[in-house]
């Protein structure tokens, strides 16, 4: 017994010495300034009330949509349960609803931009208004580390939040319906998660751009919300007016004219980032969708109504994915150039 006690004591001393060595090594380690700023921005975001409020709002609404989706899937009389192929039953957690609440992807498309705007509308002008930007620039750091750190920190917060939310929905649905996702469904959900992060990153970059251009945080917030409201509400109204002007009476107009007008309105609607995101998520989460827009009888005849593989679905929405990535990159490039050329004194 004494020998066993001595061995335990020796092992404990070795463990304590190893722990102390690791602590000293961590204290002596010098972190890169960019890494320190990213950690600081992440801590500020996580502790802020606006992030907690937006996170709680998105969590509650998405849990409500999950509840309605489960009801729709378990109810045999609900027509929403037949929206996707029976082979992709698990995807109905993100697309189905019993009519009381919108589905999961609709809530994400509506509330995601608000999360991105709330994390970036005062990224730069708040530092300048608080007279801390000049103090930061007086340190031996690169100027672009500031805006890069703010973008990366907000993007990490957004990614972690939607990663947890997406897999929370999957885990809850797995416990409720008892059907695990197939590999194809899991890959589609992963692609949907990545597209969601890119879509919210666009609104984050747009709000950061306005925070660089305007000195007041309230002005940049109002501009970001105004752009979001324009594309969410008023842009569709403008498209409806254009469609009515081209084809005043669709019932009496020739079929070719109606189809051309619909294609024109559809192409114009893709100027909206929300429409691009909606097209991508619709095709990814509904494998039976094979195309957008109206189809003629000759195109429908002979078509086999089978669900598409993931590769073919990505090919259908590849222009939308490219456009969404492009506008996100352009917004970040504009904010980067504007900040690098801005007077900070």
Short mmCIF file of C-alpha atoms in Angstrom, two decimals:
data_model
loop_
_atom_site.label_atom_id
_atom_site.label_comp_id
_atom_site.label_asym_id
_atom_site.label_seq_id
_atom_site.Cartn_x
_atom_site.Cartn_y
_atom_site.Cartn_z
CA UNK A 1 0.00 0.00 0.00
CA UNK A 2 2.86 2.37 0.82
CA UNK A 3 4.48 1.66 -2.57
CA UNK A 4 1.19 2.32 -4.36
CA UNK A 5 0.78 5.60 -2.48
CA UNK A 6 4.31 6.67 -3.39
CA UNK A 7 3.68 5.94 -7.09
CA UNK A 8 0.44 7.91 -7.03
CA UNK A 9 2.26 10.78 -5.34
CA UNK A 10 5.02 10.70 -7.96
CA UNK A 11 2.53 10.68 -10.82
CA UNK A 12 0.66 13.57 -9.23
CA UNK A 13 3.86 15.61 -8.87
CA UNK A 14 4.74 14.95 -12.50
CA UNK A 15 1.27 16.05 -13.57
CA UNK A 16 1.49 19.25 -11.50
CA UNK A 17 4.96 20.02 -12.88
CA UNK A 18 3.75 19.46 -16.46
CA UNK A 19 0.76 21.73 -15.83
CA UNK A 20 2.95 24.48 -14.41
CA UNK A 21 5.30 24.17 -17.38
CA UNK A 22 2.42 24.55 -19.81
CA UNK A 23 1.14 27.61 -17.92
CA UNK A 24 4.59 29.26 -17.99
CA UNK A 25 4.95 28.46 -21.68
CA UNK A 26 1.56 29.99 -22.41
CA UNK A 27 2.43 33.12 -20.43
CA UNK A 28 5.74 33.52 -22.22
CA UNK A 29 4.24 32.95 -25.67
CA UNK A 30 3.88 36.06 -27.81
CA UNK A 31 0.69 36.14 -29.88
CA UNK A 32 0.38 37.90 -33.19
CA UNK A 33 -1.48 41.24 -32.87
CA UNK A 34 -4.07 40.11 -35.41
CA UNK A 35 -4.88 37.06 -33.30
CA UNK A 36 -5.22 39.17 -30.16
CA UNK A 37 -7.60 41.60 -31.89
CA UNK A 38 -9.72 38.74 -33.22
CA UNK A 39 -10.06 37.23 -29.73
CA UNK A 40 -10.94 40.64 -28.32
CA UNK A 41 -13.61 41.30 -30.97
CA UNK A 42 -15.13 37.83 -30.49
CA UNK A 43 -15.35 38.42 -26.75
CA UNK A 44 -16.99 41.82 -27.32
CA UNK A 45 -19.57 40.32 -29.70
CA UNK A 46 -20.45 37.40 -27.46
CA UNK A 47 -20.89 39.63 -24.40
CA UNK A 48 -22.90 42.32 -26.17
CA UNK A 49 -26.64 42.60 -25.53
CA UNK A 50 -27.50 42.98 -29.21
CA UNK A 51 -25.89 39.63 -30.05
CA UNK A 52 -27.66 37.95 -27.15
CA UNK A 53 -31.00 39.43 -28.19
CA UNK A 54 -30.59 38.55 -31.87
CA UNK A 55 -29.34 35.07 -31.01
CA UNK A 56 -32.28 34.43 -28.68
CA UNK A 57 -34.72 35.74 -31.30
CA UNK A 58 -33.29 33.53 -34.06
CA UNK A 59 -33.19 30.52 -31.73
CA UNK A 60 -36.81 30.89 -30.62
CA UNK A 61 -38.17 31.46 -34.12
CA UNK A 62 -36.21 28.55 -35.56
CA UNK A 63 -37.36 26.25 -32.77
CA UNK A 64 -40.93 27.34 -33.49
CA UNK A 65 -40.48 26.56 -37.18
CA UNK A 66 -39.00 23.17 -36.25
CA UNK A 67 -42.07 22.40 -34.14
CA UNK A 68 -44.41 23.27 -37.02
CA UNK A 69 -42.27 21.22 -39.41
CA UNK A 70 -42.51 18.16 -37.16
CA UNK A 71 -46.27 18.62 -36.94
CA UNK A 72 -46.50 18.87 -40.72
CA UNK A 73 -44.39 15.75 -41.18
CA UNK A 74 -46.37 13.67 -38.71
CA UNK A 75 -49.77 14.79 -39.96
CA UNK A 76 -51.00 12.73 -42.90
CA UNK A 77 -53.53 15.36 -43.95
CA UNK A 78 -50.93 18.12 -44.23
CA UNK A 79 -49.98 18.77 -47.83
CA UNK A 80 -46.65 20.26 -46.87
CA UNK A 81 -45.32 16.79 -46.09
CA UNK A 82 -45.28 15.99 -49.80
CA UNK A 83 -43.12 18.98 -50.75
CA UNK A 84 -40.02 16.82 -51.15
CA UNK A 85 -39.35 13.30 -52.20
CA UNK A 86 -39.94 10.54 -49.62
CA UNK A 87 -36.27 9.62 -50.07
CA UNK A 88 -35.34 13.03 -48.61
CA UNK A 89 -37.62 12.96 -45.60
CA UNK A 90 -35.08 14.53 -43.25
CA UNK A 91 -34.83 17.71 -45.37
CA UNK A 92 -38.46 18.48 -44.57
CA UNK A 93 -37.27 19.70 -41.17
CA UNK A 94 -35.94 22.78 -42.99
CA UNK A 95 -38.69 23.24 -45.59
CA UNK A 96 -42.01 22.01 -44.18
CA UNK A 97 -44.58 23.94 -42.15
CA UNK A 98 -48.18 23.48 -41.08
CA UNK A 99 -49.04 27.07 -42.02
CA UNK A 100 -48.82 28.72 -38.61
CA UNK A 101 -45.17 29.75 -39.01
CA UNK A 102 -42.82 30.02 -42.00
CA UNK A 103 -40.31 27.18 -42.47
CA UNK A 104 -36.80 27.21 -41.03
CA UNK A 105 -35.01 28.50 -44.13
CA UNK A 106 -37.48 31.39 -44.47
CA UNK A 107 -36.75 32.55 -40.92
CA UNK A 108 -33.01 32.34 -41.55
CA UNK A 109 -33.36 34.35 -44.77
CA UNK A 110 -35.32 37.05 -42.91
CA UNK A 111 -33.40 37.30 -39.62
CA UNK A 112 -29.91 36.44 -40.86
CA UNK A 113 -29.30 39.87 -42.45
CA UNK A 114 -30.31 41.58 -39.21
CA UNK A 115 -27.69 39.55 -37.35
CA UNK A 116 -25.01 40.55 -39.84
CA UNK A 117 -26.02 44.22 -39.68
CA UNK A 118 -26.04 44.21 -35.88
CA UNK A 119 -22.47 42.89 -35.76
CA UNK A 120 -20.97 45.34 -38.25
CA UNK A 121 -22.80 48.66 -38.35
CA UNK A 122 -20.49 50.26 -35.74
CA UNK A 123 -17.30 48.32 -36.41
CA UNK A 124 -15.17 51.34 -37.38
CA UNK A 125 -17.08 54.51 -36.55
CA UNK A 126 -17.56 53.47 -32.91
CA UNK A 127 -13.78 53.18 -32.54
CA UNK A 128 -13.31 56.60 -34.08
CA UNK A 129 -16.13 58.15 -32.08
CA UNK A 130 -14.65 56.77 -28.85
CA UNK A 131 -11.17 58.06 -29.86
CA UNK A 132 -9.69 54.58 -29.60
CA UNK A 133 -8.87 54.11 -33.28
CA UNK A 134 -5.91 56.51 -33.17
CA UNK A 135 -4.60 54.78 -30.04
CA UNK A 136 -4.79 51.39 -31.74
CA UNK A 137 -3.00 52.72 -34.81
CA UNK A 138 -0.24 54.10 -32.56
CA UNK A 139 0.67 50.50 -31.72
CA UNK A 140 3.08 48.49 -33.93
CA UNK A 141 0.37 46.78 -35.98
CA UNK A 142 -0.63 46.85 -39.61
CA UNK A 143 -3.49 49.15 -40.49
CA UNK A 144 -5.46 46.49 -42.35
CA UNK A 145 -5.28 44.18 -39.32
CA UNK A 146 -8.02 46.29 -37.72
CA UNK A 147 -10.70 45.84 -40.37
CA UNK A 148 -9.60 42.27 -41.11
CA UNK A 149 -9.87 41.36 -37.42
CA UNK A 150 -13.33 42.88 -37.12
CA UNK A 151 -14.55 40.98 -40.18
CA UNK A 152 -12.97 37.66 -39.18
CA UNK A 153 -14.26 37.90 -35.60
CA UNK A 154 -17.82 38.63 -36.70
CA UNK A 155 -17.63 35.88 -39.32
CA UNK A 156 -16.45 33.38 -36.70
CA UNK A 157 -19.35 34.33 -34.42
CA UNK A 158 -21.84 33.98 -37.29
CA UNK A 159 -20.38 30.64 -38.39
CA UNK A 160 -20.41 29.14 -34.90
CA UNK A 161 -23.95 30.35 -34.27
CA UNK A 162 -25.45 28.93 -37.47
CA UNK A 163 -23.39 25.75 -37.17
CA UNK A 164 -24.82 25.16 -33.71
CA UNK A 165 -28.33 26.13 -34.83
CA UNK A 166 -28.29 23.89 -37.91
CA UNK A 167 -27.06 20.84 -36.05
CA UNK A 168 -29.40 21.58 -33.16
CA UNK A 169 -32.28 21.36 -35.60
CA UNK A 170 -30.87 18.13 -37.03
CA UNK A 171 -30.36 16.59 -33.61
CA UNK A 172 -33.79 17.61 -32.35
CA UNK A 173 -35.43 16.31 -35.51
CA UNK A 174 -33.52 13.05 -35.21
CA UNK A 175 -34.81 12.57 -31.67
CA UNK A 176 -38.38 13.43 -32.64
CA UNK A 177 -38.87 11.62 -35.95
CA UNK A 178 -36.33 8.86 -35.32
CA UNK A 179 -35.05 8.81 -38.92
CA UNK A 180 -31.34 9.55 -39.43
CA UNK A 181 -30.26 11.62 -42.45
CA UNK A 182 -28.76 9.90 -45.46
CA UNK A 183 -25.27 10.95 -46.64
CA UNK A 184 -26.87 12.95 -49.46
CA UNK A 185 -29.13 14.81 -47.04
CA UNK A 186 -26.26 15.52 -44.67
CA UNK A 187 -24.14 16.98 -47.50
CA UNK A 188 -27.06 19.14 -48.62
CA UNK A 189 -27.46 20.49 -45.08
CA UNK A 190 -23.73 21.24 -44.91
CA UNK A 191 -23.91 23.11 -48.23
CA UNK A 192 -26.93 25.01 -46.93
CA UNK A 193 -24.96 25.99 -43.82
CA UNK A 194 -22.05 27.31 -45.91
CA UNK A 195 -24.38 29.31 -48.18
CA UNK A 196 -26.11 30.78 -45.13
CA UNK A 197 -22.78 31.97 -43.72
CA UNK A 198 -21.89 33.59 -47.06
CA UNK A 199 -25.29 35.29 -47.26
CA UNK A 200 -25.05 36.73 -43.75
CA UNK A 201 -21.43 37.73 -44.45
CA UNK A 202 -22.70 39.91 -47.33
CA UNK A 203 -24.83 41.97 -44.94
CA UNK A 204 -21.96 42.04 -42.47
CA UNK A 205 -19.62 43.46 -45.12
CA UNK A 206 -22.26 45.96 -46.23
CA UNK A 207 -22.72 47.24 -42.67
CA UNK A 208 -18.94 47.44 -42.19
CA UNK A 209 -18.74 49.46 -45.42
CA UNK A 210 -21.31 51.93 -44.10
CA UNK A 211 -19.47 52.10 -40.77
CA UNK A 212 -16.38 53.19 -42.69
CA UNK A 213 -18.21 55.72 -44.87
CA UNK A 214 -20.28 57.35 -42.11
CA UNK A 215 -18.97 58.75 -38.85
CA UNK A 216 -22.14 58.14 -36.84
CA UNK A 217 -23.15 54.60 -35.90
CA UNK A 218 -26.84 55.50 -36.12
CA UNK A 219 -26.43 56.66 -39.72
CA UNK A 220 -24.64 53.48 -40.78
CA UNK A 221 -27.29 51.36 -39.03
CA UNK A 222 -30.11 53.24 -40.77
CA UNK A 223 -28.44 52.89 -44.17
CA UNK A 224 -27.93 49.15 -43.68
CA UNK A 225 -31.53 48.62 -42.59
CA UNK A 226 -32.75 50.80 -45.47
CA UNK A 227 -30.92 48.61 -48.01
CA UNK A 228 -32.29 45.49 -46.33
CA UNK A 229 -35.86 46.84 -46.39
CA UNK A 230 -35.51 47.87 -50.02
CA UNK A 231 -34.50 44.40 -51.19
CA UNK A 232 -36.93 42.65 -48.83
CA UNK A 233 -40.10 44.70 -49.43
CA UNK A 234 -39.89 47.39 -52.08
CA UNK A 235 -37.79 45.59 -54.70
CA UNK A 236 -40.50 42.99 -55.28
CA UNK A 237 -43.11 45.75 -55.59
CA UNK A 238 -41.00 47.43 -58.29
CA UNK A 239 -40.68 44.13 -60.14
CA UNK A 240 -44.45 43.63 -60.04
CA UNK A 241 -44.93 47.10 -61.51
CA UNK A 242 -42.47 46.30 -64.30
CA UNK A 243 -44.25 43.04 -65.02
CA UNK A 244 -47.63 44.81 -65.15
CA UNK A 245 -46.25 47.43 -67.51
CA UNK A 246 -44.84 44.81 -69.90
CA UNK A 247 -47.87 42.52 -69.84
CA UNK A 248 -50.98 44.47 -68.71
CA UNK A 249 -53.34 41.50 -69.12
CA UNK A 250 -51.57 38.11 -68.99
CA UNK A 251 -54.78 36.22 -69.88
CA UNK A 252 -55.05 37.94 -73.28
CA UNK A 253 -51.34 38.25 -74.11
CA UNK A 254 -49.52 35.67 -76.27
CA UNK A 255 -47.74 32.89 -74.42
CA UNK A 256 -44.32 33.88 -75.77
CA UNK A 257 -44.71 37.43 -74.50
CA UNK A 258 -45.77 36.24 -71.07
CA UNK A 259 -42.80 33.85 -70.86
CA UNK A 260 -40.35 36.57 -71.94
CA UNK A 261 -41.79 38.95 -69.36
CA UNK A 262 -41.48 36.31 -66.62
CA UNK A 263 -37.87 35.59 -67.57
CA UNK A 264 -37.07 39.32 -67.53
CA UNK A 265 -38.62 39.79 -64.09
CA UNK A 266 -36.83 36.69 -62.82
CA UNK A 267 -33.45 37.94 -64.05
CA UNK A 268 -34.07 41.36 -62.49
CA UNK A 269 -35.09 39.77 -59.20
CA UNK A 270 -31.69 38.10 -59.01
CA UNK A 271 -30.14 41.50 -58.45
CA UNK A 272 -31.35 41.01 -54.88
CA UNK A 273 -29.05 38.96 -52.60
CA UNK A 274 -32.13 37.60 -50.86
CA UNK A 275 -33.45 36.16 -54.11
CA UNK A 276 -30.08 34.54 -54.82
CA UNK A 277 -30.10 32.96 -51.38
CA UNK A 278 -33.71 31.83 -51.81
CA UNK A 279 -32.95 30.18 -55.16
CA UNK A 280 -29.93 28.35 -53.76
CA UNK A 281 -31.65 27.08 -50.63
CA UNK A 282 -34.75 26.02 -52.55
CA UNK A 283 -32.76 23.81 -54.91
CA UNK A 284 -30.49 22.43 -52.19
CA UNK A 285 -33.27 21.54 -49.77
CA UNK A 286 -35.80 20.38 -52.40
CA UNK A 287 -34.02 17.85 -54.64
CA UNK A 288 -37.05 17.46 -56.93
CA UNK A 289 -36.66 21.00 -58.32
CA UNK A 290 -34.92 20.80 -61.68
CA UNK A 291 -35.19 24.33 -63.06
CA UNK A 292 -36.42 27.86 -62.42
CA UNK A 293 -39.12 29.77 -64.24
CA UNK A 294 -41.96 28.65 -66.49
CA UNK A 295 -41.74 25.52 -68.65
CA UNK A 296 -43.43 24.81 -71.94
CA UNK A 297 -45.31 21.60 -72.65
CA UNK A 298 -42.54 20.32 -74.90
CA UNK A 299 -40.05 20.69 -72.05
CA UNK A 300 -42.25 18.84 -69.58
CA UNK A 301 -43.07 15.87 -71.84
CA UNK A 302 -40.63 13.02 -71.26
CA UNK A 303 -39.12 14.44 -68.08
CA UNK A 304 -38.55 11.86 -65.34
CA UNK A 305 -39.69 13.25 -61.94
CA UNK A 306 -36.77 11.87 -59.96
CA UNK A 307 -34.77 13.82 -57.35
CA UNK A 308 -31.47 15.21 -58.55
CA UNK A 309 -28.12 14.30 -56.99
CA UNK A 310 -26.26 16.99 -55.09
CA UNK A 311 -23.84 17.66 -57.93
CA UNK A 312 -26.64 18.38 -60.40
CA UNK A 313 -28.42 20.64 -57.90
CA UNK A 314 -25.22 22.62 -57.41
CA UNK A 315 -24.85 22.99 -61.18
CA UNK A 316 -28.35 24.47 -61.38
CA UNK A 317 -27.63 27.15 -58.78
CA UNK A 318 -23.94 27.67 -59.56
CA UNK A 319 -24.58 31.11 -61.14
CA UNK A 320 -26.46 32.18 -58.01
CA UNK A 321 -23.65 30.90 -55.77
CA UNK A 322 -21.07 32.75 -57.86
CA UNK A 323 -23.11 35.95 -57.75
CA UNK A 324 -23.57 35.76 -53.96
CA UNK A 325 -19.86 35.17 -53.38
CA UNK A 326 -19.02 37.98 -55.80
CA UNK A 327 -21.20 40.64 -54.13
CA UNK A 328 -19.88 39.58 -50.72
CA UNK A 329 -16.30 39.92 -51.92
CA UNK A 330 -17.00 43.27 -53.58
CA UNK A 331 -18.52 44.69 -50.39
CA UNK A 332 -15.51 43.60 -48.37
CA UNK A 333 -13.10 45.00 -50.96
CA UNK A 334 -14.87 48.37 -50.95
CA UNK A 335 -14.83 48.56 -47.16
CA UNK A 336 -11.16 47.52 -47.11
CA UNK A 337 -10.09 50.14 -49.66
CA UNK A 338 -12.21 52.85 -48.02
CA UNK A 339 -10.69 52.15 -44.61
CA UNK A 340 -7.12 52.06 -45.92
CA UNK A 341 -7.58 55.45 -47.59
CA UNK A 342 -9.49 57.08 -44.74
CA UNK A 343 -8.09 59.74 -42.44
CA UNK A 344 -8.35 58.45 -38.87
CA UNK A 345 -7.28 61.54 -36.96
#
